[in-house]
PDB file of C-alpha atoms in Angstrom:
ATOM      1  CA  UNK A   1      20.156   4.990  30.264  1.00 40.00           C
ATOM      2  CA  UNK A   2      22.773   4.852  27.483  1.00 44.00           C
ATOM      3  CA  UNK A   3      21.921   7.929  25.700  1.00 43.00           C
ATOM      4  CA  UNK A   4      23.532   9.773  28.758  1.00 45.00           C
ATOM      5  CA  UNK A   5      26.827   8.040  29.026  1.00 45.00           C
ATOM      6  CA  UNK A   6      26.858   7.946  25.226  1.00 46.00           C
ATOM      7  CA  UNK A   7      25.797  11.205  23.330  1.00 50.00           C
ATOM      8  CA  UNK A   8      25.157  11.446  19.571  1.00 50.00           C
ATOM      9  CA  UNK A   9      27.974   9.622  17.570  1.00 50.00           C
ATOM     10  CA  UNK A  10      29.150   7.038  20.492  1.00 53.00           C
ATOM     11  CA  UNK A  11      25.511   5.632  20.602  1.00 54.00           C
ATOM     12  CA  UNK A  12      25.802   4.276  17.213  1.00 55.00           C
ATOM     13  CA  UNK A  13      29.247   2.910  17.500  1.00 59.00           C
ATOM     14  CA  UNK A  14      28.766   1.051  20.756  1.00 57.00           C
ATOM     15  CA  UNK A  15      25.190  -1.022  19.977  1.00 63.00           C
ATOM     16  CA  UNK A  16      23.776   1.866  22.778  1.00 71.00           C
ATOM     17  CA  UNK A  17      20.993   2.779  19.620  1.00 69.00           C
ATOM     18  CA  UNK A  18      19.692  -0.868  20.650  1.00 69.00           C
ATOM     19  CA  UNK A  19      18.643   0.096  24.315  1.00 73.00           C
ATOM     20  CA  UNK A  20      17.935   3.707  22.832  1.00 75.00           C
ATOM     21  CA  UNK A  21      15.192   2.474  20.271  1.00 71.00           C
ATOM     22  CA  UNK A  22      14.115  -0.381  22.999  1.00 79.00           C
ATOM     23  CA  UNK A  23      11.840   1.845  25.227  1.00 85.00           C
ATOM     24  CA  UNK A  24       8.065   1.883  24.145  1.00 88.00           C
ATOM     25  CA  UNK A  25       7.656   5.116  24.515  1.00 89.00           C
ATOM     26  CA  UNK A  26      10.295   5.941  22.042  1.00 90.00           C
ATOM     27  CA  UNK A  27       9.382   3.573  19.622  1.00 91.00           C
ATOM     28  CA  UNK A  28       5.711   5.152  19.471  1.00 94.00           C
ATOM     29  CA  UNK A  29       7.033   8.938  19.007  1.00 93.00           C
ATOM     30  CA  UNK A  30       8.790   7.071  15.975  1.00 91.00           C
ATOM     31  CA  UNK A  31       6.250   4.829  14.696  1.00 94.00           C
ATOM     32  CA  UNK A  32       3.140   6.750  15.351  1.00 95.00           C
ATOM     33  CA  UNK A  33       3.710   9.453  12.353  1.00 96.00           C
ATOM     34  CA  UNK A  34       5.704   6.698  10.688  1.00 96.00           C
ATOM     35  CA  UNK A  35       2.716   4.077  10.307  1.00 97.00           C
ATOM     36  CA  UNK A  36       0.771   6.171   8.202  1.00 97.00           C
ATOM     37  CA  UNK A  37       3.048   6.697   5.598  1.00 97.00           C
ATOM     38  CA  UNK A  38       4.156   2.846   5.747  1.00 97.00           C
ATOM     39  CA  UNK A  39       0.667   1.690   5.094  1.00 97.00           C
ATOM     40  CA  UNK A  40       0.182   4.091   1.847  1.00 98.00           C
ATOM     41  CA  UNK A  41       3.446   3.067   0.574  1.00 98.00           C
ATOM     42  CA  UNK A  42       3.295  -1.022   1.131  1.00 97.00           C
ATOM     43  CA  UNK A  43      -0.277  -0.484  -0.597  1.00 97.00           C
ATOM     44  CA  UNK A  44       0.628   1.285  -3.486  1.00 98.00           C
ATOM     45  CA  UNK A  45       3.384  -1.198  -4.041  1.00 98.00           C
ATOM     46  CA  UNK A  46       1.210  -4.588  -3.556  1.00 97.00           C
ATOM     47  CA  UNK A  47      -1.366  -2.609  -5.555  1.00 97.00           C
ATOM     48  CA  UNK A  48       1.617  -2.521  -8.794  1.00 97.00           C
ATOM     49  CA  UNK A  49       3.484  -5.515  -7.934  1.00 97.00           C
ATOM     50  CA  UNK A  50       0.207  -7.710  -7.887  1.00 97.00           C
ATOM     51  CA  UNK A  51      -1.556  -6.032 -10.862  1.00 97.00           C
ATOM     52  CA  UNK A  52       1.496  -6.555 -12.872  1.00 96.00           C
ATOM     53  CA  UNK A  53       2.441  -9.777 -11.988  1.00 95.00           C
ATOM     54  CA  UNK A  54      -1.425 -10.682 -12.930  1.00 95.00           C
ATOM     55  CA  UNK A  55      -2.258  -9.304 -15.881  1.00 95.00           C
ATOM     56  CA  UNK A  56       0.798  -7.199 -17.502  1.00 94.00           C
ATOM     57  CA  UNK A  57       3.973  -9.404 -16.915  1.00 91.00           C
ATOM     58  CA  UNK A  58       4.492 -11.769 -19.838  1.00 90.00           C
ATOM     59  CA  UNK A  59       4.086 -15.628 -19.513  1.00 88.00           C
ATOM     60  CA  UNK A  60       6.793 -17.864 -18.891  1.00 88.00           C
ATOM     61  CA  UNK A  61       8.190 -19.537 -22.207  1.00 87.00           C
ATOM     62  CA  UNK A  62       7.747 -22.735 -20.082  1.00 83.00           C
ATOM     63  CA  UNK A  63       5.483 -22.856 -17.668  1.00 87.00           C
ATOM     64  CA  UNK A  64       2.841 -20.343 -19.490  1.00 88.00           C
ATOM     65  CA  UNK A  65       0.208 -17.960 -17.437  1.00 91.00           C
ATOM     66  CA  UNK A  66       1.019 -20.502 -14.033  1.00 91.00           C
ATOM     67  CA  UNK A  67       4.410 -18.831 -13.858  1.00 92.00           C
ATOM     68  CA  UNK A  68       1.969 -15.653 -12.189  1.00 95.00           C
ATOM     69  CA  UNK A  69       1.437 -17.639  -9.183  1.00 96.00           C
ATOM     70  CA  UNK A  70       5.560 -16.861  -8.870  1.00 95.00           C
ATOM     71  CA  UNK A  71       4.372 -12.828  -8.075  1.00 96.00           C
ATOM     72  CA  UNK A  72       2.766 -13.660  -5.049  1.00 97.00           C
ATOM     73  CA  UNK A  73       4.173 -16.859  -3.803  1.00 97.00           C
ATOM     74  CA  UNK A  74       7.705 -15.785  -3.540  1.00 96.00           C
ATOM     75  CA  UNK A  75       7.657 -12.829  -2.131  1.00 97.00           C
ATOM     76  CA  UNK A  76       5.197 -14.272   0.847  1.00 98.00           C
ATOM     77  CA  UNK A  77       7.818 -17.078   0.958  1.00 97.00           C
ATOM     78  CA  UNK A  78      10.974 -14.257   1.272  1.00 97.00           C
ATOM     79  CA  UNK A  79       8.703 -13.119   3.811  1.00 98.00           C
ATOM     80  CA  UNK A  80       7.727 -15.350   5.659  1.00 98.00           C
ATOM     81  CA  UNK A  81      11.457 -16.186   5.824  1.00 97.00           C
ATOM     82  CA  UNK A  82      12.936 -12.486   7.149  1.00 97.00           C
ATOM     83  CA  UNK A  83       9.887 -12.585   9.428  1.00 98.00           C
ATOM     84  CA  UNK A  84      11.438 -16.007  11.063  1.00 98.00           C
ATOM     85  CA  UNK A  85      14.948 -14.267  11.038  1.00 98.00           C
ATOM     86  CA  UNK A  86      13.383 -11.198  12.953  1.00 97.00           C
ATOM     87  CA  UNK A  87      11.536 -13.231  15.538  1.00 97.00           C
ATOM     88  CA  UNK A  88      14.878 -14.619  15.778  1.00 97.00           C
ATOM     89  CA  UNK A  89      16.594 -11.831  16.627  1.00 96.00           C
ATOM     90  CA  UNK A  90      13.907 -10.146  19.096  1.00 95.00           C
ATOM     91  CA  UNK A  91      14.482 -13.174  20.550  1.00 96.00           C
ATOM     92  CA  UNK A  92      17.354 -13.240  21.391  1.00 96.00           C
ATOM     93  CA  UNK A  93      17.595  -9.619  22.364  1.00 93.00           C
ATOM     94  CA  UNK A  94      14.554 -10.890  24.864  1.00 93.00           C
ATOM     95  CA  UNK A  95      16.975 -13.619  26.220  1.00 94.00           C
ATOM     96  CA  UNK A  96      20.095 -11.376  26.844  1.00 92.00           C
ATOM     97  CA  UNK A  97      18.749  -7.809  27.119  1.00 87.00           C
ATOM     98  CA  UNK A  98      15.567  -8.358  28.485  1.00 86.00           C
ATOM     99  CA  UNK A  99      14.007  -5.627  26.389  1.00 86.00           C
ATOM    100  CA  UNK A 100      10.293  -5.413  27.245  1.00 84.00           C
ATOM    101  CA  UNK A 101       9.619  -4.513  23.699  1.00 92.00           C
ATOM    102  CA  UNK A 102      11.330  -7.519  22.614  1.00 94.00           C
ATOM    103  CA  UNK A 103       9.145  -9.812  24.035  1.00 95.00           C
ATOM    104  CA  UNK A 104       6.218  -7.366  22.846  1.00 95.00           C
ATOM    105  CA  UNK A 105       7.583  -8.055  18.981  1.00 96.00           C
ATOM    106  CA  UNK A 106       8.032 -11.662  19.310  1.00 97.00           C
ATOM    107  CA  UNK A 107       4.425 -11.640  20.371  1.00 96.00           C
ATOM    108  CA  UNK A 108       3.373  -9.854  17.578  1.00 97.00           C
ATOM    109  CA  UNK A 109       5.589 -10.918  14.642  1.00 97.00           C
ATOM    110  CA  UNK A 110       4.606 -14.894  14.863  1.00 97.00           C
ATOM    111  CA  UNK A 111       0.960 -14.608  13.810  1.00 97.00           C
ATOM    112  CA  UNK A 112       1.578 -12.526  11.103  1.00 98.00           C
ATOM    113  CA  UNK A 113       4.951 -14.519   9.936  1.00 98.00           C
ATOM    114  CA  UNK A 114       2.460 -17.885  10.467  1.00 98.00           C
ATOM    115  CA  UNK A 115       0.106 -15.803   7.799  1.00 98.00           C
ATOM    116  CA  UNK A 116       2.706 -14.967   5.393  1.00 98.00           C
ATOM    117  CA  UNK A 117       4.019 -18.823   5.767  1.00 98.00           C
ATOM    118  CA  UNK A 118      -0.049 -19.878   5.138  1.00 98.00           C
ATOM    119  CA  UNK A 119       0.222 -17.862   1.530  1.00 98.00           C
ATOM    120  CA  UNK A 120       3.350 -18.996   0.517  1.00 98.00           C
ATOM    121  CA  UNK A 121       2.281 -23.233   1.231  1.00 98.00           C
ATOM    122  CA  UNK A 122      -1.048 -22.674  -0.399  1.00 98.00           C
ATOM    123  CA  UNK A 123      -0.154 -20.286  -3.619  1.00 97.00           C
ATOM    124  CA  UNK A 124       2.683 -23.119  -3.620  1.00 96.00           C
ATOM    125  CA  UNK A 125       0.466 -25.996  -3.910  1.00 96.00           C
ATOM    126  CA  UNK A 126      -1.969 -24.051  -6.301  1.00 96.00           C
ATOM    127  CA  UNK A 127       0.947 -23.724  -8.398  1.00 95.00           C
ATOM    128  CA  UNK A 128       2.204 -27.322  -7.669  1.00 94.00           C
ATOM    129  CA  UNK A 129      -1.341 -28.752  -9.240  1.00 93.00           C
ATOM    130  CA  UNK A 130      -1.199 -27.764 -12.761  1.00 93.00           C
ATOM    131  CA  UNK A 131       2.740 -27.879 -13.591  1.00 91.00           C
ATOM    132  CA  UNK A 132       3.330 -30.993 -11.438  1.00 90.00           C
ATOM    133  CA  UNK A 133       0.007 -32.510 -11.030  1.00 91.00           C
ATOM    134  CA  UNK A 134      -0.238 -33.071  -7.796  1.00 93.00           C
ATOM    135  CA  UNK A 135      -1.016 -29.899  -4.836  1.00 95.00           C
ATOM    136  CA  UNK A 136       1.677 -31.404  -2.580  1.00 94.00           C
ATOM    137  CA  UNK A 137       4.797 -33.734  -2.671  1.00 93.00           C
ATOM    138  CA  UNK A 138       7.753 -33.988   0.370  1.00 94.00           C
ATOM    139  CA  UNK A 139      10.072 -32.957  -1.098  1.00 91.00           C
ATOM    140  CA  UNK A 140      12.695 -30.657   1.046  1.00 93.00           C
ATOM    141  CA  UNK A 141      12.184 -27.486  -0.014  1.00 94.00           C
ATOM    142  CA  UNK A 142       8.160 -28.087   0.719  1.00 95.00           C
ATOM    143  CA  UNK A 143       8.516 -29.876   3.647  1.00 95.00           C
ATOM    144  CA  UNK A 144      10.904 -27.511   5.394  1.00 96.00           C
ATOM    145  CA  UNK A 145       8.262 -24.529   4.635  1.00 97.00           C
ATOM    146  CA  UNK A 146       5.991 -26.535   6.317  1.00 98.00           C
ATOM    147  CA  UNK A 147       7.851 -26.875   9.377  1.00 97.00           C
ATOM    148  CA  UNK A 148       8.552 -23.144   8.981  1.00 98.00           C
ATOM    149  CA  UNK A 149       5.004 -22.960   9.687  1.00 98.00           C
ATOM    150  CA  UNK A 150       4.385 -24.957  12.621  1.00 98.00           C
ATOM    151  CA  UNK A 151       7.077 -23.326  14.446  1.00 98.00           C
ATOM    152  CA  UNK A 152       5.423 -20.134  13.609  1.00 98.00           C
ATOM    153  CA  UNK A 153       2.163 -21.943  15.285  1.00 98.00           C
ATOM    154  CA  UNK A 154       4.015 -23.114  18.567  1.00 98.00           C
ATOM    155  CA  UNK A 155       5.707 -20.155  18.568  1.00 97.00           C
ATOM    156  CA  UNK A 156       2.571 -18.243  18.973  1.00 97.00           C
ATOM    157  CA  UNK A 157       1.119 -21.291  21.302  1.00 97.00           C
ATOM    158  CA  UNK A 158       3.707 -21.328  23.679  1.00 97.00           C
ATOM    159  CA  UNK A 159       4.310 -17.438  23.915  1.00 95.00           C
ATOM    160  CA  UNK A 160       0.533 -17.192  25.301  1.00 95.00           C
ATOM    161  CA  UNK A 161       0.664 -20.601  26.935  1.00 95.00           C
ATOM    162  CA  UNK A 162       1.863 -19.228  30.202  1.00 94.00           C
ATOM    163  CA  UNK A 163      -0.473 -17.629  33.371  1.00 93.00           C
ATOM    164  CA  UNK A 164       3.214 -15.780  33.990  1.00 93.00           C
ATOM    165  CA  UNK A 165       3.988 -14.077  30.775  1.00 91.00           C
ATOM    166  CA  UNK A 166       8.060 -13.737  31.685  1.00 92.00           C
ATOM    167  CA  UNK A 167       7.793 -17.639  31.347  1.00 95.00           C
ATOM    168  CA  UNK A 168       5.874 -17.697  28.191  1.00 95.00           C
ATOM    169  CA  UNK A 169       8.267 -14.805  26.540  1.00 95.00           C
ATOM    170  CA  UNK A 170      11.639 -17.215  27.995  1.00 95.00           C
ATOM    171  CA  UNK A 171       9.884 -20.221  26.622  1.00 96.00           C
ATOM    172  CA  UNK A 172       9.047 -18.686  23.302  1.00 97.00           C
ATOM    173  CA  UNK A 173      12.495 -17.142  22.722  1.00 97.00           C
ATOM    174  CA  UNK A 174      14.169 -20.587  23.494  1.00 97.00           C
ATOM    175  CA  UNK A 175      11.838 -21.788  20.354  1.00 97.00           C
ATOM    176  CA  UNK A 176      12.476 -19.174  17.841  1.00 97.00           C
ATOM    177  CA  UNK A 177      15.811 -19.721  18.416  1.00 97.00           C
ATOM    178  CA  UNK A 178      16.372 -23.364  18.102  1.00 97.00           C
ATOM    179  CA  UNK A 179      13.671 -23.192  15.142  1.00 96.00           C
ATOM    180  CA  UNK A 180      16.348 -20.782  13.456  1.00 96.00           C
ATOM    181  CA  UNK A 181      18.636 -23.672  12.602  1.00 96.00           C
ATOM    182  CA  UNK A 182      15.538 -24.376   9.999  1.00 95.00           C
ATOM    183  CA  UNK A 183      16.289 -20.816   7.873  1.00 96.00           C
ATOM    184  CA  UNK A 184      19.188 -22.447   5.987  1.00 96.00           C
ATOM    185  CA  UNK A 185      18.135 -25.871   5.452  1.00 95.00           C
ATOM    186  CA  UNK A 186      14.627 -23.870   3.123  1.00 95.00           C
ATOM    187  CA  UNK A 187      17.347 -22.042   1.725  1.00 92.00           C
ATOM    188  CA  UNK A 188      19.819 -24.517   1.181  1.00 91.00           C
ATOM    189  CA  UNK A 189      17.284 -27.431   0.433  1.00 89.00           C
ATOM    190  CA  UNK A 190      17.344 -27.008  -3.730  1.00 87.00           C
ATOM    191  CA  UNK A 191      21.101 -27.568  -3.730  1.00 86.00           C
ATOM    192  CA  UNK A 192      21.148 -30.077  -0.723  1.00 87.00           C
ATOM    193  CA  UNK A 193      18.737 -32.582  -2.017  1.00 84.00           C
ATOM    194  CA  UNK A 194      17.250 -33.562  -5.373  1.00 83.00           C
ATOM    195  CA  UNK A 195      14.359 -31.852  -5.081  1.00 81.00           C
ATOM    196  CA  UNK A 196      11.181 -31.305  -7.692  1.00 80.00           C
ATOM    197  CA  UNK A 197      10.958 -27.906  -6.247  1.00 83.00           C
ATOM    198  CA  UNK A 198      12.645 -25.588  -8.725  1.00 78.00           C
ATOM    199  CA  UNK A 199      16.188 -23.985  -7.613  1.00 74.00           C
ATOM    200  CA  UNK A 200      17.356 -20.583  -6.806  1.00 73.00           C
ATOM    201  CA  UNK A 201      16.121 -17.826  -9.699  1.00 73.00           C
ATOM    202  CA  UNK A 202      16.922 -14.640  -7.957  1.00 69.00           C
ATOM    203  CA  UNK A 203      20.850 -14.143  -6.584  1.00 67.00           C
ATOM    204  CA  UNK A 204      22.032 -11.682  -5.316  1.00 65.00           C
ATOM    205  CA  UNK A 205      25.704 -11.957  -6.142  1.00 66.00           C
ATOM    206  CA  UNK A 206      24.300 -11.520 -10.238  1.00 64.00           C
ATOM    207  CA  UNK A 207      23.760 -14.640 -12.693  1.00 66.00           C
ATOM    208  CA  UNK A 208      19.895 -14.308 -11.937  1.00 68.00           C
ATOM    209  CA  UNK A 209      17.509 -16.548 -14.310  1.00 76.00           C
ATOM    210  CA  UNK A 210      14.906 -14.349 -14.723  1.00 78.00           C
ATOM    211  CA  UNK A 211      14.285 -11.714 -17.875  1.00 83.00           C
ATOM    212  CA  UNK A 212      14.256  -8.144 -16.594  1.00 86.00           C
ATOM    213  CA  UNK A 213      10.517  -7.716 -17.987  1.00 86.00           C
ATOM    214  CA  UNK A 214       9.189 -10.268 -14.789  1.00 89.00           C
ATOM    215  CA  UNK A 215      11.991  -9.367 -11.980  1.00 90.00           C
ATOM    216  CA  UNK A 216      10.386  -5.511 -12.132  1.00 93.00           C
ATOM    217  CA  UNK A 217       6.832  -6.753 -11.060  1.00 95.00           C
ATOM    218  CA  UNK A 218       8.657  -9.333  -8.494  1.00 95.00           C
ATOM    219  CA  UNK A 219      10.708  -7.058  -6.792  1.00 95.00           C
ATOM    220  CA  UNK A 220       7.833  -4.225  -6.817  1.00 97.00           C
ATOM    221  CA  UNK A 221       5.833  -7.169  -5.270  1.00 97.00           C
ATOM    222  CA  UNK A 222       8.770  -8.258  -3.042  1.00 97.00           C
ATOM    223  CA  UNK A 223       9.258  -4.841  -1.705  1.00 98.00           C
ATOM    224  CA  UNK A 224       5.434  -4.444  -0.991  1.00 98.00           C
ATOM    225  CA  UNK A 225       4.922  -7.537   1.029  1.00 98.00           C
ATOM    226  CA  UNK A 226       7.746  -6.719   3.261  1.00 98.00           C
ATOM    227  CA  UNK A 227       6.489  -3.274   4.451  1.00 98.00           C
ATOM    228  CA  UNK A 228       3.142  -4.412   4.449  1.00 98.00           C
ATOM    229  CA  UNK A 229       4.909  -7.145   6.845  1.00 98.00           C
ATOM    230  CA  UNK A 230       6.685  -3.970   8.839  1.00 98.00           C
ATOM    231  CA  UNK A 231       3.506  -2.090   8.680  1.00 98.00           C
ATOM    232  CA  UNK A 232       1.127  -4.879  10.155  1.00 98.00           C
ATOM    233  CA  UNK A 233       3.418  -5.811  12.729  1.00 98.00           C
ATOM    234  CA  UNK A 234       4.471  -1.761  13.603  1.00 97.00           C
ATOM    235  CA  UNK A 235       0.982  -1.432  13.727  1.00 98.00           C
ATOM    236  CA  UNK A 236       0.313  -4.526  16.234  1.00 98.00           C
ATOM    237  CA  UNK A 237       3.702  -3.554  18.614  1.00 97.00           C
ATOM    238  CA  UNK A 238       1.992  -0.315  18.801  1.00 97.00           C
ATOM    239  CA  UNK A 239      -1.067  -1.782  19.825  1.00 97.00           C
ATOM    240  CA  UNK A 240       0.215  -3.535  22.228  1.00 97.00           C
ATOM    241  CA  UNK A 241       2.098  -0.871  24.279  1.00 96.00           C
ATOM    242  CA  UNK A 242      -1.347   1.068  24.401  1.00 97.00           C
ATOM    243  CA  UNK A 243      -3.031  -1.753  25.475  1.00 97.00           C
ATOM    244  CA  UNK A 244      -0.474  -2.330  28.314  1.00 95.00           C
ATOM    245  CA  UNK A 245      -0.905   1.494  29.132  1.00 95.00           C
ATOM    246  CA  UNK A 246      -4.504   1.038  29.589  1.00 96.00           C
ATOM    247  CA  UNK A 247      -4.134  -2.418  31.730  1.00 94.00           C
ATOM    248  CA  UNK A 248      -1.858   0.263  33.991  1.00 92.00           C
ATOM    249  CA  UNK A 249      -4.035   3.228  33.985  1.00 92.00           C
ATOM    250  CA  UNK A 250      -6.771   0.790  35.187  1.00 93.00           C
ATOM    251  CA  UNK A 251      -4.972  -0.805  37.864  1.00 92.00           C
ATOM    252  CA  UNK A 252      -3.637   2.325  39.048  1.00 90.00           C
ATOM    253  CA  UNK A 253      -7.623   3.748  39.258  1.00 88.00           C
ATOM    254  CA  UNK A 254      -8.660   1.124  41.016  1.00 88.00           C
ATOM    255  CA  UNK A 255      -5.464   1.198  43.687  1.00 85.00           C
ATOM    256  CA  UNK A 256      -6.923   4.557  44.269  1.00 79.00           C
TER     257      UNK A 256
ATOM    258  CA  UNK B   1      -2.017 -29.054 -19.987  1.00 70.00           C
ATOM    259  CA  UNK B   2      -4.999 -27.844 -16.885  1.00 87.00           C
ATOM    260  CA  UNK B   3      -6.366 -24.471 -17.462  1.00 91.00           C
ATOM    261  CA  UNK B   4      -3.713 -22.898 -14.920  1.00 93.00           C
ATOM    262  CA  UNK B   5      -6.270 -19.425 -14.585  1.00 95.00           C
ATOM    263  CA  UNK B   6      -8.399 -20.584 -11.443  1.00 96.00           C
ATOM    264  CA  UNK B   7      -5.372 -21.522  -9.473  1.00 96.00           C
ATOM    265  CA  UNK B   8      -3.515 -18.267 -10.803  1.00 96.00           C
ATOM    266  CA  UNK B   9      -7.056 -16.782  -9.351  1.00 96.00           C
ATOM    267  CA  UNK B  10      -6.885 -19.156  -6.176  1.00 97.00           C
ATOM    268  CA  UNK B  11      -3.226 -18.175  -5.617  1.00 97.00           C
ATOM    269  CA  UNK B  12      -3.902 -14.315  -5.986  1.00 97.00           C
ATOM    270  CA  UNK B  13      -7.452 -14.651  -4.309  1.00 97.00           C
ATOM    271  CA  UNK B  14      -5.508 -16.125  -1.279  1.00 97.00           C
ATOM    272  CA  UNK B  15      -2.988 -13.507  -1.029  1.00 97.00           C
ATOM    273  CA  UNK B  16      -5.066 -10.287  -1.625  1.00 98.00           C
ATOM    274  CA  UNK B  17      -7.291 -11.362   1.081  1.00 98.00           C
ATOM    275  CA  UNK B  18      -4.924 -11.925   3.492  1.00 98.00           C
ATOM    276  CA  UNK B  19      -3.217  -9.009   3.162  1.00 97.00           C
ATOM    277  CA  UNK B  20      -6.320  -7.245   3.649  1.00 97.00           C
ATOM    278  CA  UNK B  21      -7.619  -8.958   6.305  1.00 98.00           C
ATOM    279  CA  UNK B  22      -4.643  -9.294   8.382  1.00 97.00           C
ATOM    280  CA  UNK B  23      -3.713  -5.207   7.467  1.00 97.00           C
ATOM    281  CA  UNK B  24      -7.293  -4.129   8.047  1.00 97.00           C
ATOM    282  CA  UNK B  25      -7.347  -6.449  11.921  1.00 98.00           C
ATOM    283  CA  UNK B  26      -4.150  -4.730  12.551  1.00 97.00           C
ATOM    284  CA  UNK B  27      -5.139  -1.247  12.369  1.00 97.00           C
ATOM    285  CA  UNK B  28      -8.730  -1.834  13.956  1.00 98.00           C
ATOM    286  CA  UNK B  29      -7.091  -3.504  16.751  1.00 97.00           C
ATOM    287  CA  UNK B  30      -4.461  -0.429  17.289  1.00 97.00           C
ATOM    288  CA  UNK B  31      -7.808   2.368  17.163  1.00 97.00           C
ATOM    289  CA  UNK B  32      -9.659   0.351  19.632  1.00 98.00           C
ATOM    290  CA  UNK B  33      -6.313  -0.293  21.658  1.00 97.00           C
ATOM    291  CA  UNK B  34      -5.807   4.091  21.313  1.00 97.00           C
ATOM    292  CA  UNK B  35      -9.648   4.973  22.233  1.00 97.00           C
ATOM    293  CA  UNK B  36      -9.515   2.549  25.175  1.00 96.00           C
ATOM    294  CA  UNK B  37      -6.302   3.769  26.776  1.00 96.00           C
ATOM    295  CA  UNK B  38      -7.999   7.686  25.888  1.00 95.00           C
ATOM    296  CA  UNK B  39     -11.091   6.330  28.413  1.00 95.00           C
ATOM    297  CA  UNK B  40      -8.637   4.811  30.611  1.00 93.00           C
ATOM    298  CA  UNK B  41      -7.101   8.332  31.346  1.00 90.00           C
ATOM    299  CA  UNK B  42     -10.507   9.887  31.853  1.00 89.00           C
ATOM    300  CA  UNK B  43     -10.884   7.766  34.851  1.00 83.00           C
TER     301      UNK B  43
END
């Protein structure tokens, strides 16, 4: 393929890394001694972020000891979020390249994206309960999670709805990608509408709202719920290329 | 103001045991997926 017409350097300047790091095979000589090492690491770091955002991270001057929920619920919400964006994006690799493992991660990441999504609604609504007194209000922010959600469910519906998987995997891709157009309206929501939902603490560009002694345990939380994203769905690609391997092994046995 | 502490412990309870649940499913499902495709080849 492209690694022959495009050695070393030219590989990474022309996109040719994309078809390089698309065959199965490659990506479990990568991931297999990678996965390990993921798992450790995403542990460790929910293991800190969590325990600090629990019982070592100060209370909020304003919302007291219910500002904690804030450790877990955002980063599941960031989360849940990239893991949309990615489905997005094997999607449309599926559509244009046809990559085989594509497909493979769009079948993988929407369970565990639709899991992340779960956290972030229900920490949300335990939250909602005692600072606004009620464990759910539509409001945009809220509501738009929520739709997150059940695009992550029809996603994973209609991707295994099909006897023909090519249709399922065409079908599927079509959804992620029109469901895409949802990303910016969570994002966007808190400045778009009046909403009760608080707006944006964290920016990136600087003028962030939080004190430095509860963005440590946030981002340490943060960072651990995104590998432990990688490493769950790493884990489940890989799974699923061995379990194709076996469906061929067995079908070529009993050819024989 | 509610005691906030059992839905700090709902919210935490919630997440903890997804993440291990979901992490825990995900690596069972890639050993059985690994010792399968190992018998496969023995055929």
């Amino acid at each position: 393929m492209n690694e022959d017409v495009l050695p070393g350097v030219g590989r990474l300047k022309t996109g040719g890394w994309l078809h390089y790091l698309a065959n199965p095979a490659r990506f479990l000589r990568v991931a297999t001694p990678a996965l390990p090492w993921l798992a450790a690491v995403s542990l460790l770091l929910c293991v800190v972020g969590i325990v600090w955002g629990y019982a070592i991270a100060p209370a909020d001057w304003e919302q007291g000891d219910a500002a904690r929920i804030m450790y877990v619920h955002v980063p599941a919400a960031w989360v849940a979020m990239a893991g949309y964006a990615a489905l997005a994006v094997v999607s449309l690799l599926s559509i244009v390249w046809r990559h085989p493992l594509a497909d493979i991660a769009a079948e993988e990441i929407g369970p565990v994206g639709a899991g992340f999504t779960a956290v972030c609604l229900v920490s949300g609504s335990l939250w909602g309960k005692p600072m606004w007194g009620a464990y759910w209000v539509w409001d945009a922010r809220l509501t738009s999670v929520l739709i997150l959600f059940f695009l992550y469910l029809g996603h994973v519906a209609l991707i295994r709805a099909f006897d023909n998987k090519a249709h399922g995997y065409r079908a599927a891709a079509i959804l992620a990608l029109a469901g895409a157009v949802n990303l910016p309206i969570i994002v966007f929501s808190v400045q778009w509408w009046n909403t009760l939902h608080q707006g944006n603490t964290i920016s990136i560009s600087g003028g962030s709202k939080i004190y430095i002694t509860m963005l440590y345990p946030l981002l340490i939380s943060t960072l651990g719920f995104y590998l432990a994203f990688i490493t769950m769905v790493v884990a489940r690609v890989s799974a699923a290329i061995y379990e194709r391997k076996t469906a061929s092994a067995l079908l070529a046995v009993a050819e024989r | 103001m509610i005691d906030p502490w059992p839905f700090i412990n709902g919210a935490y309870g919630v997440s903890v045991l997804f993440l291990a649940v979901a992490g825990w499913l995900s690596f069972a499902r890639l050993r059985r997926a690994r010792r399968r495709l190992a018998q496969a080849e023995k055929l």
